[in-house]
Amino acid sequence: MPETADSAALALAPVTAADVTTAVRLAVAVLRKAPDDADWSGKAGGLDWDCWETVEHLADDLFAYAAQLGPEQPPLDTEVPFLWYRRRQGGPSNVTFADREAGVAGLLQVLESCGALLAGMVATTPATVRAHHGWGVSDPEGFAAMGIVETLVHTYDIAGGLGIGHLWAPPADLCGRVLNRLFPDVVADAGSEAGSDAGADAGSGDPWGLLLWATGRGTLPGRPRRTEWRWYGVPAGER
């Protein structure tokens, strides 16, 4: 589909609390479609964690991003000092875990609840607030975008591990906006390769495929698969 002025404007629109809610609800809806006999102890895509652990990791990311924005004066050089630990060697280091006796339904409720915490903090925290992240001191919009990227790509991992990867296709406009917010290097490269001077627009083409490639999951023609990657949480005007 040819790019329009509306699609370009949408791709450059801010990432919001409502977007966090949308991403998490879409993820939960897809994961609920896993067969009753799906093996949640199987590997999540190319990760070393199993599907259950990866949902817990995702929920914990959303919780942690919300927590960073919580204090009246958020820390700028470290995380809020919760106790992080691993349930097994090689497993994710979390603050939050799901009660396994609650089953998959309980696990997904934990994910939905942590997503709501992040959405609430993004919605109520002034845009001028900054808080620490290992990939750059960020603002509420940045933490929203981080939570969405975590949700989109880890749902890809989990759905693939459960055999329902074909059901996961997040909205292109949402992928485009988080790319623009967190992956300016990737978007600029994509724009230059397309022969466009609008390198800050990830709204055209295949934003979901570009996001998978940017996070070391997908392949793109003419580009080597990424073995290392990062995003940039610092707001554009402060880099």
XYZ file of N, CA and C in Angstrom:
717
model
N 0.849 -1.197 0.000
C 0.000 0.000 0.000
C 0.879 1.240 0.000
N 0.623 2.205 -0.879
C 1.435 3.424 -0.900
C 1.295 4.197 0.399
N 2.389 4.838 0.799
C 2.363 5.664 2.001
C 1.519 6.902 1.752
N 0.716 7.289 2.731
C -0.074 8.501 2.661
C 0.367 9.445 3.749
N -0.067 10.700 3.634
C 0.260 11.680 4.675
C -0.288 11.227 6.015
N -1.497 10.593 5.999
C -2.091 10.136 7.244
C -1.276 9.019 7.881
N -0.790 8.069 7.063
C -0.015 6.960 7.627
C 1.308 7.461 8.190
N 1.940 8.419 7.522
C 3.198 8.971 8.021
C 2.977 9.702 9.334
N 1.892 10.483 9.406
C 1.597 11.209 10.638
C 1.311 10.247 11.781
N 0.602 9.146 11.482
C 0.283 8.168 12.511
C 1.548 7.514 13.045
N 2.479 7.197 12.147
C 3.715 6.562 12.576
C 4.535 7.464 13.480
N 4.420 8.779 13.296
C 5.181 9.730 14.084
C 4.427 10.206 15.321
N 3.205 9.725 15.519
C 2.414 10.108 16.683
C 3.045 9.531 17.947
N 2.790 10.132 19.102
C 3.393 9.639 20.344
C 2.852 8.273 20.743
N 3.621 7.596 21.582
C 3.191 6.340 22.187
C 2.497 6.674 23.498
N 1.351 6.070 23.750
C 0.511 6.471 24.877
C 0.209 5.313 25.823
N -0.400 5.671 26.956
C -0.854 4.660 27.906
C -1.878 3.738 27.268
N -2.739 4.284 26.436
C -3.739 3.460 25.750
C -3.076 2.417 24.856
N -1.937 2.768 24.285
C -1.203 1.807 23.459
C -0.682 0.639 24.293
N -0.242 0.918 25.509
C 0.191 -0.158 26.403
C -0.966 -1.116 26.654
N -2.126 -0.561 26.968
C -3.312 -1.382 27.214
C -3.657 -2.212 25.988
N -3.619 -1.593 24.828
C -3.928 -2.315 23.593
C -2.972 -3.477 23.373
N -1.669 -3.220 23.500
C -0.667 -4.263 23.264
C -0.859 -5.436 24.217
N -1.045 -5.143 25.496
C -1.163 -6.212 26.485
C -2.454 -6.999 26.274
N -3.536 -6.318 25.999
C -4.804 -7.033 25.798
C -4.758 -7.903 24.544
N -4.130 -7.413 23.485
C -3.976 -8.237 22.286
C -3.128 -9.462 22.584
N -2.052 -9.274 23.346
C -1.183 -10.393 23.691
C -1.925 -11.441 24.514
N -2.640 -10.988 25.526
C -3.376 -11.917 26.381
C -4.431 -12.658 25.564
N -5.101 -11.947 24.679
C -6.141 -12.584 23.859
C -5.561 -13.695 22.994
N -4.393 -13.463 22.415
C -3.763 -14.496 21.582
C -3.295 -15.667 22.433
N -2.661 -15.401 23.556
C -2.137 -16.486 24.386
C -3.252 -17.335 24.980
N -4.415 -16.753 25.154
C -5.566 -17.530 25.633
C -6.038 -18.544 24.590
N -5.603 -18.367 23.353
C -6.002 -19.286 22.287
C -5.104 -20.518 22.205
N -4.109 -20.597 23.072
C -3.251 -21.787 23.087
C -4.102 -23.016 23.400
N -3.857 -24.128 22.745
C -4.627 -25.350 23.028
C -4.515 -25.756 24.493
N -5.518 -26.459 24.958
C -5.513 -26.893 26.352
C -4.308 -27.768 26.673
N -3.809 -28.485 25.658
C -2.675 -29.368 25.897
C -1.335 -28.727 25.520
N -1.324 -27.423 25.310
C -0.078 -26.731 24.969
C 0.931 -26.889 26.095
N 2.198 -27.021 25.730
C 3.264 -27.236 26.714
C 3.909 -25.903 27.074
N 3.500 -25.345 28.197
C 4.041 -24.068 28.646
C 5.437 -24.213 29.238
N 5.905 -25.463 29.377
C 7.272 -25.686 29.840
C 8.246 -25.816 28.673
N 7.756 -25.722 27.443
C 8.614 -25.761 26.274
C 9.269 -24.414 26.031
N 10.345 -24.412 25.268
C 11.102 -23.193 24.997
C 10.226 -22.155 24.284
N 10.441 -20.896 24.638
C 9.741 -19.778 24.001
C 10.589 -19.282 22.834
N 10.272 -19.734 21.642
C 11.016 -19.296 20.462
C 12.485 -19.618 20.595
N 13.325 -18.610 20.329
C 14.765 -18.805 20.403
C 15.356 -18.500 21.763
N 14.523 -18.318 22.774
C 15.016 -17.979 24.113
C 15.435 -19.229 24.883
N 16.183 -19.017 25.958
C 16.553 -20.113 26.848
C 15.498 -20.344 27.918
N 14.499 -19.501 27.972
C 13.419 -19.633 28.960
C 12.250 -20.387 28.361
N 11.450 -21.002 29.234
C 10.248 -21.657 28.731
C 9.115 -20.632 28.606
N 8.006 -21.080 28.068
C 6.913 -20.147 27.782
C 6.348 -19.530 29.052
N 6.196 -20.342 30.103
C 5.682 -19.818 31.369
C 6.630 -18.752 31.919
N 7.908 -19.060 31.963
C 8.892 -18.111 32.477
C 8.920 -16.826 31.662
N 8.719 -16.929 30.371
C 8.788 -15.739 29.518
C 7.594 -14.832 29.763
N 6.423 -15.414 30.014
C 5.282 -14.581 30.408
C 5.587 -13.885 31.728
N 6.163 -14.612 32.690
C 6.515 -13.983 33.964
C 7.527 -12.864 33.758
N 8.516 -13.102 32.914
C 9.513 -12.059 32.615
C 8.849 -10.837 32.012
N 7.944 -11.042 31.069
C 7.243 -9.933 30.436
C 6.428 -9.155 31.469
N 5.674 -9.874 32.286
C 4.887 -9.198 33.323
C 5.802 -8.406 34.249
N 6.945 -8.980 34.580
C 7.881 -8.312 35.476
C 8.476 -7.058 34.843
N 8.744 -7.111 33.538
C 9.208 -5.906 32.837
C 8.182 -4.785 32.962
N 6.927 -5.112 32.726
C 5.876 -4.090 32.787
C 5.764 -3.523 34.199
N 5.835 -4.414 35.183
C 5.817 -3.968 36.577
C 7.001 -3.050 36.871
N 8.198 -3.464 36.428
C 9.412 -2.704 36.735
C 9.393 -1.327 36.091
N 8.890 -1.233 34.859
C 8.818 0.068 34.197
C 7.845 0.983 34.934
N 6.739 0.422 35.392
C 5.797 1.215 36.188
C 6.450 1.685 37.481
N 7.200 0.779 38.119
C 7.836 1.100 39.399
C 8.862 2.208 39.252
N 9.574 2.231 38.129
C 10.588 3.274 37.941
C 9.961 4.664 37.928
N 8.740 4.758 37.472
C 8.059 6.054 37.398
C 7.334 6.412 38.686
N 7.313 5.493 39.665
C 6.482 5.678 40.844
C 6.941 6.700 41.864
N 8.236 6.734 42.220
C 8.650 7.665 43.280
C 8.432 9.136 42.900
N 8.264 9.963 43.919
C 8.124 11.401 43.654
C 9.360 11.922 42.927
N 10.523 11.404 43.278
C 11.771 11.722 42.580
C 12.374 10.403 42.081
N 12.017 9.963 40.887
C 12.504 8.675 40.390
C 14.029 8.656 40.303
N 14.639 7.498 40.544
C 16.099 7.403 40.447
C 16.557 7.604 39.009
N 17.679 8.295 38.848
C 18.227 8.576 37.522
C 19.450 7.728 37.203
N 19.919 6.940 38.180
C 21.139 6.171 37.953
C 21.039 4.717 38.384
N 19.857 4.260 38.779
C 19.710 2.878 39.215
C 18.230 2.504 39.228
N 17.947 1.221 39.417
C 16.562 0.776 39.540
C 16.047 1.008 40.961
N 14.746 1.128 41.111
C 14.135 1.104 42.440
C 14.524 -0.240 43.081
N 15.019 -0.226 44.325
C 15.669 -1.418 44.885
C 14.735 -2.511 45.394
N 13.960 -3.090 44.504
C 13.236 -4.308 44.837
C 14.231 -5.476 44.909
N 13.801 -6.572 45.513
C 14.614 -7.786 45.550
C 14.317 -8.613 44.303
N 15.341 -8.822 43.473
C 15.218 -9.623 42.256
C 15.855 -10.982 42.508
N 15.235 -12.041 42.037
C 15.853 -13.355 42.193
C 15.369 -14.296 41.093
N 16.092 -15.400 40.937
C 15.774 -16.414 39.934
C 15.220 -17.653 40.640
N 14.193 -18.232 40.066
C 13.659 -19.470 40.631
C 14.503 -20.677 40.248
N 15.263 -20.541 39.188
C 16.175 -21.614 38.789
C 17.375 -20.978 38.107
N 18.494 -21.670 38.108
C 19.673 -21.167 37.422
C 19.379 -21.046 35.932
N 19.660 -19.865 35.390
C 19.392 -19.619 33.984
C 18.024 -19.053 33.705
N 17.161 -19.031 34.706
C 15.836 -18.464 34.529
C 15.864 -16.952 34.652
N 14.752 -16.298 34.336
C 14.710 -14.837 34.433
C 14.787 -14.370 35.883
N 15.426 -13.233 36.096
C 15.510 -12.611 37.409
C 14.349 -11.628 37.547
N 13.421 -11.924 38.435
C 12.174 -11.169 38.552
C 11.936 -10.670 39.964
N 11.042 -9.702 40.054
C 10.414 -9.334 41.314
C 9.092 -10.083 41.451
N 8.359 -10.169 40.341
C 7.026 -10.764 40.351
C 7.044 -12.150 39.702
N 6.290 -13.064 40.297
C 6.092 -14.405 39.753
C 4.611 -14.752 39.876
N 4.156 -15.650 39.028
C 2.773 -16.102 39.098
C 2.679 -17.369 39.943
N 1.589 -17.504 40.651
C 1.314 -18.705 41.429
C 0.950 -19.826 40.459
N 1.793 -20.849 40.376
C 1.555 -21.913 39.399
C 0.276 -22.677 39.684
N -0.178 -22.670 40.922
C -1.430 -23.349 41.225
C -2.630 -22.659 40.590
N -2.453 -21.403 40.174
C -3.534 -20.674 39.511
C -3.628 -21.004 38.027
N -2.666 -21.767 37.521
C -2.723 -22.207 36.143
C -2.454 -21.099 35.142
N -2.669 -21.442 33.876
C -2.412 -20.484 32.797
C -3.313 -19.267 32.919
N -4.560 -19.471 33.320
C -5.477 -18.337 33.471
C -4.920 -17.335 34.482
N -4.361 -17.836 35.580
C -3.770 -16.949 36.572
C -2.524 -16.268 36.053
N -1.704 -17.008 35.300
C -0.495 -16.429 34.717
C -0.835 -15.253 33.813
N -1.842 -15.423 32.977
C -2.210 -14.352 32.055
C -2.877 -13.189 32.789
N -3.518 -13.491 33.909
C -4.085 -12.406 34.720
C -2.978 -11.560 35.330
N -1.883 -12.210 35.745
C -0.719 -11.474 36.258
C -0.172 -10.557 35.170
N -0.048 -11.069 33.953
C 0.436 -10.254 32.837
C -0.476 -9.059 32.605
N -1.773 -9.298 32.575
C -2.720 -8.213 32.334
C -2.657 -7.174 33.445
N -2.517 -7.631 34.687
C -2.465 -6.717 35.825
C -1.221 -5.836 35.763
N -0.064 -6.430 35.450
C 1.166 -5.644 35.369
C 1.105 -4.650 34.217
N 0.470 -5.042 33.113
C 0.275 -4.100 32.016
C -0.570 -2.911 32.437
N -1.594 -3.173 33.240
C -2.452 -2.089 33.715
C -1.683 -1.142 34.638
N -0.764 -1.687 35.440
C 0.056 -0.831 36.295
C 0.893 0.132 35.464
N 1.523 -0.382 34.398
C 2.329 0.499 33.554
C 1.461 1.523 32.847
N 0.325 1.094 32.313
C -0.556 2.036 31.633
C -1.002 3.146 32.582
N -1.329 2.776 33.815
C -1.764 3.775 34.785
C -0.668 4.766 35.124
N 0.563 4.275 35.290
C 1.667 5.176 35.603
C 1.989 6.095 34.426
N 1.957 5.577 33.231
C 2.230 6.418 32.054
C 1.169 7.493 31.917
N -0.072 7.131 32.185
C -1.182 8.077 32.033
C -1.132 9.202 33.062
N -0.581 8.933 34.242
C -0.658 9.911 35.336
C 0.665 10.596 35.654
N 1.741 10.188 35.004
C 3.045 10.790 35.273
C 3.320 11.926 34.303
N 3.698 13.098 34.789
C 3.973 14.228 33.884
C 5.063 13.886 32.865
N 4.913 14.420 31.672
C 5.859 14.131 30.588
C 7.265 14.611 30.904
N 7.394 15.524 31.860
C 8.720 16.059 32.222
C 9.506 15.135 33.140
N 8.864 14.102 33.695
C 9.537 13.189 34.620
C 10.521 12.315 33.849
N 11.678 12.046 34.466
C 12.687 11.165 33.896
C 13.033 10.101 34.936
N 13.357 8.905 34.443
C 13.734 7.808 35.339
C 14.766 6.923 34.653
N 15.523 6.230 35.470
C 16.628 5.398 34.977
C 16.141 4.196 34.183
N 16.843 3.914 33.107
C 16.818 2.614 32.444
C 18.231 2.355 31.946
N 18.613 1.095 31.895
C 19.973 0.763 31.491
C 20.331 1.226 30.091
N 19.340 1.441 29.248
C 19.567 1.918 27.882
C 19.156 3.378 27.720
N 19.285 4.138 28.794
C 19.056 5.575 28.705
C 17.955 6.069 29.615
N 18.237 7.161 30.345
C 17.218 7.799 31.183
C 16.039 8.187 30.291
N 14.836 7.814 30.713
C 13.696 7.959 29.812
C 12.521 8.661 30.478
N 11.531 8.968 29.645
C 10.310 9.645 30.065
C 9.145 8.657 30.040
N 7.944 9.080 30.478
C 6.819 8.141 30.486
C 6.526 7.535 29.109
N 6.615 8.344 28.061
C 6.378 7.789 26.729
C 7.407 6.712 26.398
N 8.670 6.943 26.776
C 9.705 5.955 26.523
C 9.426 4.648 27.249
N 9.009 4.731 28.515
C 8.696 3.506 29.253
C 7.476 2.808 28.666
N 6.514 3.578 28.180
C 5.377 2.960 27.484
C 5.854 2.197 26.264
N 6.720 2.831 25.472
C 7.226 2.180 24.265
C 8.044 0.934 24.610
N 8.860 1.002 25.668
C 9.625 -0.172 26.091
C 8.693 -1.319 26.459
N 7.656 -1.012 27.225
C 6.706 -2.053 27.615
C 6.015 -2.673 26.420
N 5.716 -1.856 25.428
C 5.054 -2.370 24.230
C 5.997 -3.251 23.428
N 7.242 -2.820 23.250
C 8.204 -3.655 22.527
C 8.367 -4.995 23.234
N 8.545 -4.968 24.558
C 8.659 -6.216 25.301
C 7.437 -7.101 25.061
N 6.257 -6.498 25.074
C 5.026 -7.258 24.894
C 4.940 -7.858 23.499
N 5.233 -7.064 22.492
C 5.095 -7.550 21.120
C 6.083 -8.667 20.816
N 7.353 -8.470 21.178
C 8.350 -9.460 20.769
C 8.317 -10.704 21.655
N 8.022 -10.550 22.934
C 7.952 -11.746 23.777
C 6.677 -12.544 23.500
N 5.611 -11.879 23.108
C 4.430 -12.638 22.674
C 4.755 -13.426 21.417
N 5.559 -12.863 20.545
C 6.051 -13.588 19.374
C 6.813 -14.840 19.815
N 7.698 -14.687 20.788
C 8.466 -15.830 21.297
C 7.535 -16.899 21.879
N 6.635 -16.450 22.742
C 5.767 -17.390 23.465
C 4.794 -18.073 22.512
N 4.168 -17.292 21.651
C 3.205 -17.869 20.709
C 3.880 -18.895 19.805
N 5.116 -18.589 19.378
C 5.855 -19.552 18.573
C 6.116 -20.839 19.333
N 6.483 -20.712 20.593
C 6.744 -21.889 21.413
C 5.502 -22.723 21.662
N 4.344 -22.075 21.663
C 3.079 -22.781 21.913
C 2.431 -23.287 20.634
N 3.045 -22.994 19.496
C 2.493 -23.455 18.230
C 1.375 -22.594 17.680
N 1.266 -21.360 18.172
C 0.213 -20.466 17.676
C 0.815 -19.168 17.137
N 2.054 -19.254 16.685
C 2.722 -18.056 16.187
C 2.005 -17.413 15.023
N 1.294 -18.222 14.236
C 0.581 -17.683 13.077
C -0.566 -16.762 13.481
N -0.958 -16.804 14.742
C -2.080 -15.969 15.203
C -1.626 -14.582 15.658
N -0.321 -14.378 15.754
C 0.183 -13.123 16.341
C 0.644 -12.172 15.250
N -0.108 -11.111 15.058
C 0.225 -10.086 14.061
C -0.185 -8.731 14.621
N 0.696 -8.085 15.388
C 0.343 -6.810 16.029
C 0.122 -5.702 15.013
N -0.603 -4.655 15.404
C -0.924 -3.568 14.472
C 0.329 -2.879 13.935
N 0.345 -2.647 12.625
C 1.508 -2.034 11.976
C 1.767 -0.630 12.518
N 0.706 0.132 12.761
C 0.920 1.509 13.220
C 1.571 1.535 14.601
N 1.209 0.589 15.456
C 1.806 0.518 16.788
C 3.283 0.141 16.687
N 3.582 -0.821 15.833
C 4.993 -1.191 15.616
C 5.789 -0.005 15.089
N 5.199 0.739 14.156
C 5.888 1.886 13.584
C 6.189 2.958 14.606
N 5.254 3.196 15.518
C 5.466 4.257 16.503
C 6.505 3.878 17.554
N 6.535 2.606 17.979
C 7.572 2.243 18.949
C 8.944 2.162 18.283
N 8.983 1.803 17.007
C 10.248 1.872 16.278
C 10.766 3.300 16.235
N 9.905 4.231 15.888
C 10.316 5.633 15.817
C 10.789 6.150 17.167
N 10.153 5.700 18.249
C 10.508 6.212 19.574
C 11.803 5.609 20.110
N 12.041 4.325 19.869
C 13.141 3.631 20.533
C 14.275 3.187 19.618
N 14.048 3.112 18.324
C 15.062 2.582 17.405
C 15.354 3.576 16.280
N 15.819 4.778 16.619
C 16.054 5.778 15.569
C 17.115 5.341 14.566
N 18.083 4.550 15.023
C 19.123 4.080 14.105
C 18.560 3.124 13.062
N 17.690 2.231 13.505
C 17.077 1.264 12.593
C 16.178 1.967 11.589
N 15.386 2.913 12.077
C 14.454 3.623 11.200
C 15.218 4.476 10.193
N 16.283 5.133 10.659
C 17.073 5.960 9.745
C 17.708 5.114 8.655
N 18.230 3.934 9.024
C 18.828 3.048 8.031
C 17.787 2.570 7.031
N 16.593 2.242 7.533
C 15.539 1.776 6.640
C 15.132 2.874 5.674
N 15.069 4.110 6.179
C 14.708 5.222 5.312
C 15.749 5.499 4.254
N 17.027 5.418 4.628
C 18.087 5.684 3.662
C 18.154 4.598 2.603
N 17.918 3.345 3.010
C 17.934 2.257 2.037
C 16.782 2.364 1.060
N 15.677 2.970 1.521
C 14.527 3.149 0.643
C 14.695 4.358 -0.264
N 15.819 5.095 -0.087
C 16.054 6.267 -0.918
C 15.173 7.427 -0.548
N 14.778 7.449 0.752
C 13.872 8.500 1.211
C 14.588 9.405 2.178
N 14.230 10.687 2.167
C 14.784 11.588 3.179
C 13.881 11.645 4.397
N 12.832 10.822 4.407
C 11.928 10.762 5.551
C 12.307 9.577 6.425
N 13.552 9.519 6.802
C 14.062 8.362 7.527
C 13.452 8.172 8.883
N 12.762 9.179 9.425
C 12.163 9.029 10.748
C 10.784 8.422 10.686
N 10.358 7.941 9.535
C 9.020 7.379 9.400
C 9.112 5.879 9.209
N 8.634 5.129 10.211
C 8.570 3.674 10.088
C 7.148 3.220 9.831
N 6.304 4.108 9.364
C 4.902 3.765 9.191
C 4.599 3.037 7.903
N 5.507 3.056 6.937
C 5.268 2.374 5.679
C 6.063 1.079 5.638
N 5.836 0.281 4.613
C 6.558 -0.973 4.502
C 6.015 -2.002 5.472
N 6.910 -2.657 6.200
C 6.535 -3.717 7.132
C 7.108 -3.414 8.511
N 6.459 -2.564 9.288
C 7.010 -2.197 10.604
C 7.185 -3.388 11.538
N 6.289 -4.359 11.492
C 6.409 -5.526 12.366
C 7.644 -6.347 11.998
N 7.859 -6.559 10.716
C 9.065 -7.263 10.296
C 10.323 -6.512 10.675
N 10.281 -5.180 10.571
C 11.438 -4.368 10.946
C 11.686 -4.437 12.442
N 10.632 -4.453 13.243
C 10.788 -4.547 14.697
C 11.362 -5.913 15.086
N 10.899 -6.972 14.451
C 11.468 -8.288 14.734
C 12.957 -8.317 14.394
N 13.310 -7.738 13.256
C 14.726 -7.695 12.886
C 15.523 -6.851 13.881
N 14.959 -5.714 14.276
C 15.656 -4.801 15.187
C 15.941 -5.454 16.530
N 15.112 -6.418 16.941
C 15.275 -7.084 18.233
C 15.900 -8.478 18.096
N 16.559 -8.719 16.966
C 17.314 -9.949 16.788
C 16.488 -11.180 16.518
N 15.267 -11.008 16.042
C 14.386 -12.154 15.829
C 14.127 -12.467 14.359
N 13.932 -11.460 13.558
C 13.585 -11.695 12.173
C 14.750 -11.473 11.233
N 14.509 -11.739 9.960
C 15.496 -11.491 8.913
C 14.912 -10.510 7.919
N 15.795 -9.735 7.309
C 15.403 -8.797 6.271
C 16.339 -8.992 5.082
N 15.818 -8.858 3.871
C 16.666 -9.018 2.688
C 17.841 -8.041 2.703
N 19.033 -8.558 2.469
C 20.219 -7.717 2.381
C 20.792 -7.278 3.704
N 20.237 -7.774 4.813
C 20.753 -7.394 6.128
C 21.090 -8.644 6.934
N 22.238 -8.659 7.585
C 22.552 -9.810 8.442
C 21.631 -9.822 9.662
N 21.353 -11.001 10.140
C 20.553 -11.122 11.354
C 21.300 -10.492 12.520
N 20.600 -9.749 13.347
C 21.224 -9.090 14.484
C 21.497 -10.090 15.604
N 22.724 -10.103 16.092
C 23.072 -10.929 17.247
C 23.188 -10.092 18.517
N 23.308 -8.784 18.363
C 23.283 -7.847 19.483
C 22.379 -6.683 19.096
N 21.649 -6.175 20.058
C 20.762 -5.059 19.752
C 20.443 -4.304 21.041
N 19.940 -3.097 20.853
C 19.504 -2.275 21.979
C 18.519 -1.235 21.457
N 17.811 -0.604 22.377
C 17.008 0.552 22.013
C 17.586 1.786 22.692
N 17.004 2.945 22.400
C 17.462 4.221 22.945
C 16.296 4.901 23.658
N 16.313 4.814 24.993
C 15.208 5.340 25.760
C 15.189 6.837 25.938
N 16.334 7.486 25.763
C 16.412 8.936 25.968
C 15.518 9.636 24.948
N 14.694 10.591 25.368
C 13.865 11.333 24.406
C 14.698 11.969 23.310
N 14.118 12.065 22.135
C 14.863 12.507 20.938
C 15.561 13.851 21.147
N 14.894 14.794 21.800
C 15.471 16.112 21.970
C 16.584 16.183 22.993
N 16.845 15.066 23.692
C 17.855 15.054 24.759
C 19.029 14.118 24.455
N 19.051 13.532 23.273
C 20.133 12.600 22.931
C 21.395 13.359 22.581
